[in-house]
GROMACS .gro file of C-alpha atoms in nm:
model
  168
    1MET     CA    1   0.000   0.000   0.000
    2ARG     CA    2   0.125   0.342  -0.095
    3ASN     CA    3  -0.007   0.666   0.032
    4LEU     CA    4  -0.065   0.913  -0.250
    5GLY     CA    5  -0.097   1.216  -0.026
    6PHE     CA    6   0.029   1.463  -0.284
    7PHE     CA    7  -0.247   1.375  -0.530
    8ARG     CA    8  -0.510   1.381  -0.257
    9TYR     CA    9  -0.403   1.727  -0.140
   10PHE     CA   10  -0.373   1.845  -0.500
   11SER     CA   11  -0.730   1.732  -0.571
   12TYR     CA   12  -0.849   1.907  -0.252
   13SER     CA   13  -0.671   2.221  -0.371
   14LEU     CA   14  -0.843   2.205  -0.709
   15LEU     CA   15  -1.173   2.168  -0.528
   16VAL     CA   16  -1.090   2.473  -0.314
   17ILE     CA   17  -1.024   2.676  -0.631
   18LEU     CA   18  -1.343   2.556  -0.800
   19LEU     CA   19  -1.563   2.627  -0.498
   20TYR     CA   20  -1.398   2.965  -0.444
   21ILE     CA   21  -1.482   3.061  -0.802
   22LEU     CA   22  -1.841   2.944  -0.752
   23GLN     CA   23  -1.867   3.133  -0.423
   24ALA     CA   24  -1.699   3.458  -0.527
   25THR     CA   25  -1.820   3.511  -0.883
   26PRO     CA   26  -2.143   3.710  -0.902
   27ASN     CA   27  -2.440   3.535  -1.064
   28LEU     CA   28  -2.252   3.206  -1.105
   29MET     CA   29  -2.409   3.032  -0.807
   30PRO     CA   30  -2.784   3.079  -0.773
   31GLU     CA   31  -2.915   3.270  -0.474
   32LEU     CA   32  -3.188   3.107  -0.271
   33PHE     CA   33  -3.403   3.332  -0.056
   34GLY     CA   34  -3.163   3.623  -0.099
   35SER     CA   35  -2.831   3.461  -0.013
   36LYS     CA   36  -2.553   3.246  -0.149
   37PRO     CA   37  -2.388   2.962   0.043
   38LEU     CA   38  -2.041   2.977   0.193
   39LEU     CA   39  -1.910   2.682  -0.011
   40LEU     CA   40  -1.562   2.677   0.138
   41LEU     CA   41  -1.694   2.630   0.491
   42PRO     CA   42  -1.846   2.285   0.423
   43LEU     CA   43  -1.541   2.189   0.218
   44ALA     CA   44  -1.307   2.266   0.507
   45LEU     CA   45  -1.531   2.074   0.745
   46ALA     CA   46  -1.553   1.778   0.507
   47ILE     CA   47  -1.175   1.763   0.467
   48ALA     CA   48  -1.125   1.789   0.843
   49SER     CA   49  -1.355   1.492   0.900
   50VAL     CA   50  -1.122   1.259   0.708
   51GLU     CA   51  -0.772   1.408   0.747
   52LYS     CA   52  -0.522   1.446   1.030
   53GLU     CA   53  -0.485   1.766   1.235
   54VAL     CA   54  -0.219   1.951   1.031
   55PRO     CA   55  -0.379   1.915   0.685
   56SER     CA   56  -0.716   2.001   0.841
   57LEU     CA   57  -0.570   2.310   1.001
   58VAL     CA   58  -0.408   2.421   0.673
   59PHE     CA   59  -0.719   2.367   0.462
   60GLY     CA   60  -0.931   2.535   0.731
   61ALA     CA   61  -0.705   2.841   0.724
   62VAL     CA   62  -0.698   2.855   0.343
   63CYS     CA   63  -1.074   2.811   0.307
   64GLY     CA   64  -1.140   3.063   0.584
   65GLY     CA   65  -0.903   3.318   0.435
   66LEU     CA   66  -1.059   3.280   0.092
   67THR     CA   67  -1.406   3.315   0.244
   68ASP     CA   68  -1.297   3.639   0.409
   69ILE     CA   69  -1.154   3.766   0.080
   70ALA     CA   70  -1.470   3.669  -0.111
   71ALA     CA   71  -1.675   3.867   0.141
   72GLY     CA   72  -1.483   4.179   0.042
   73GLY     CA   73  -1.257   4.218   0.340
   74GLY     CA   74  -0.913   4.110   0.442
   75ILE     CA   75  -0.824   3.784   0.607
   76GLY     CA   76  -0.982   3.773   0.949
   77TYR     CA   77  -1.281   3.610   1.115
   78PHE     CA   78  -1.343   3.303   0.901
   79ALA     CA   79  -0.971   3.229   0.868
   80ILE     CA   80  -0.936   3.212   1.245
   81ILE     CA   81  -1.265   3.034   1.311
   82LEU     CA   82  -1.224   2.768   1.040
   83THR     CA   83  -0.866   2.701   1.144
   84LEU     CA   84  -0.975   2.632   1.500
   85ILE     CA   85  -1.294   2.442   1.409
   86CYS     CA   86  -1.116   2.218   1.156
   87TYR     CA   87  -0.828   2.140   1.391
   88PHE     CA   88  -1.070   2.055   1.669
   89GLU     CA   89  -1.287   1.844   1.436
   90SER     CA   90  -0.991   1.645   1.310
   91HIS     CA   91  -0.865   1.585   1.662
   92VAL     CA   92  -1.208   1.480   1.789
   93PHE     CA   93  -1.274   1.247   1.495
   94GLY     CA   94  -0.927   1.101   1.517
   95THR     CA   95  -0.947   1.042   1.891
   96TYR     CA   96  -1.303   1.004   2.014
   97PHE     CA   97  -1.558   0.951   1.736
   98VAL     CA   98  -1.594   0.725   1.437
   99PRO     CA   99  -1.556   0.953   1.135
  100ASN     CA  100  -1.865   0.853   0.938
  101ILE     CA  101  -2.092   1.073   0.730
  102ILE     CA  102  -2.358   1.102   1.002
  103SER     CA  103  -2.120   1.226   1.270
  104ALA     CA  104  -1.956   1.461   1.019
  105THR     CA  105  -2.298   1.598   0.922
  106VAL     CA  106  -2.395   1.663   1.284
  107TYR     CA  107  -2.063   1.833   1.352
  108SER     CA  108  -2.095   2.037   1.032
  109ALA     CA  109  -2.447   2.152   1.119
  110THR     CA  110  -2.332   2.268   1.460
  111ALA     CA  111  -2.016   2.435   1.329
  112THR     CA  112  -2.200   2.608   1.045
  113VAL     CA  113  -2.473   2.748   1.267
  114LEU     CA  114  -2.233   2.863   1.537
  115SER     CA  115  -1.974   3.020   1.307
  116VAL     CA  116  -2.228   3.215   1.100
  117LEU     CA  117  -2.426   3.322   1.410
  118VAL     CA  118  -2.114   3.446   1.587
  119TYR     CA  119  -2.013   3.630   1.268
  120PHE     CA  120  -2.357   3.790   1.252
  121LEU     CA  121  -2.346   3.891   1.618
  122ILE     CA  122  -2.000   4.044   1.596
  123PHE     CA  123  -2.020   4.217   1.259
  124LYS     CA  124  -2.388   4.309   1.239
  125VAL     CA  125  -2.552   4.324   1.581
  126PHE     CA  126  -2.263   4.456   1.795
  127SER     CA  127  -2.150   4.688   1.513
  128GLY     CA  128  -2.483   4.864   1.526
  129VAL     CA  129  -2.617   4.779   1.180
  130PRO     CA  130  -2.971   4.916   1.163
  131ASP     CA  131  -3.254   4.667   1.109
  132TRP     CA  132  -3.029   4.370   1.184
  133GLN     CA  133  -3.337   4.160   1.262
  134ILE     CA  134  -3.466   4.197   0.906
  135LEU     CA  135  -3.119   4.126   0.769
  136PHE     CA  136  -3.100   3.807   0.975
  137VAL     CA  137  -3.441   3.681   0.864
  138ASN     CA  138  -3.400   3.777   0.498
  139HIS     CA  139  -3.040   3.666   0.442
  140TYR     CA  140  -2.865   3.483   0.723
  141ILE     CA  141  -3.115   3.207   0.798
  142SER     CA  142  -3.118   3.105   0.432
  143ARG     CA  143  -2.738   3.133   0.416
  144ILE     CA  144  -2.701   2.894   0.710
  145VAL     CA  145  -2.945   2.641   0.563
  146TYR     CA  146  -2.802   2.670   0.210
  147THR     CA  147  -2.446   2.628   0.338
  148PHE     CA  148  -2.540   2.324   0.543
  149VAL     CA  149  -2.731   2.161   0.255
  150MET     CA  150  -2.422   2.199   0.036
  151PHE     CA  151  -2.222   2.003   0.295
  152ILE     CA  152  -2.374   1.670   0.188
  153PRO     CA  153  -2.249   1.661  -0.176
  154ILE     CA  154  -1.921   1.828  -0.083
  155CYS     CA  155  -1.862   1.575   0.196
  156ILE     CA  156  -1.937   1.283  -0.037
  157LEU     CA  157  -1.690   1.423  -0.290
  158ALA     CA  158  -1.420   1.483  -0.026
  159ARG     CA  159  -1.463   1.131   0.112
  160PHE     CA  160  -1.440   0.989  -0.240
  161LEU     CA  161  -1.116   1.179  -0.303
  162HIS     CA  162  -0.977   1.071   0.033
  163ARG     CA  163  -1.049   0.702  -0.036
  164SER     CA  164  -0.929   0.721  -0.397
  165PHE     CA  165  -0.576   0.825  -0.304
  166ILE     CA  166  -0.518   0.608   0.004
  167LYS     CA  167  -0.462   0.262  -0.148
  168VAL     CA  168  -0.289   0.157  -0.465
   0.00000   0.00000   0.00000
């Protein structure tokens, strides 16, 4: 058995580029209920569910940084949050839980809701954005649901890539 880690990480990197283009390009990904999904968030979580701590940390930081850049700002909130969440997920799945699709989905749902809610609280509510309640109902609830729904196909693809490059 040979480990083809380079090809696995290369395919993850191509997936990061593809999802970043889908996420950042206007009118390329359809909006549902006034928002687009954060596609790199479920990708980072899917990779962290099957990889060790260091690759999970790196892909979490890259996906978080690109999410911050796609949002129009510099590298900041999502880079830090995804780095920590992905490292913790990889450690927990490697140590305590069986890394199957159900446990990864539950973890992803929790991480998606918490990371987007904390972002909303910090950058919208505490910043004093007027009518933040309307903004939350019209955009952020659908963004959370849309992002989580995209986790399922992205996780299946990441698991396929992980299994494809493990054994030869």
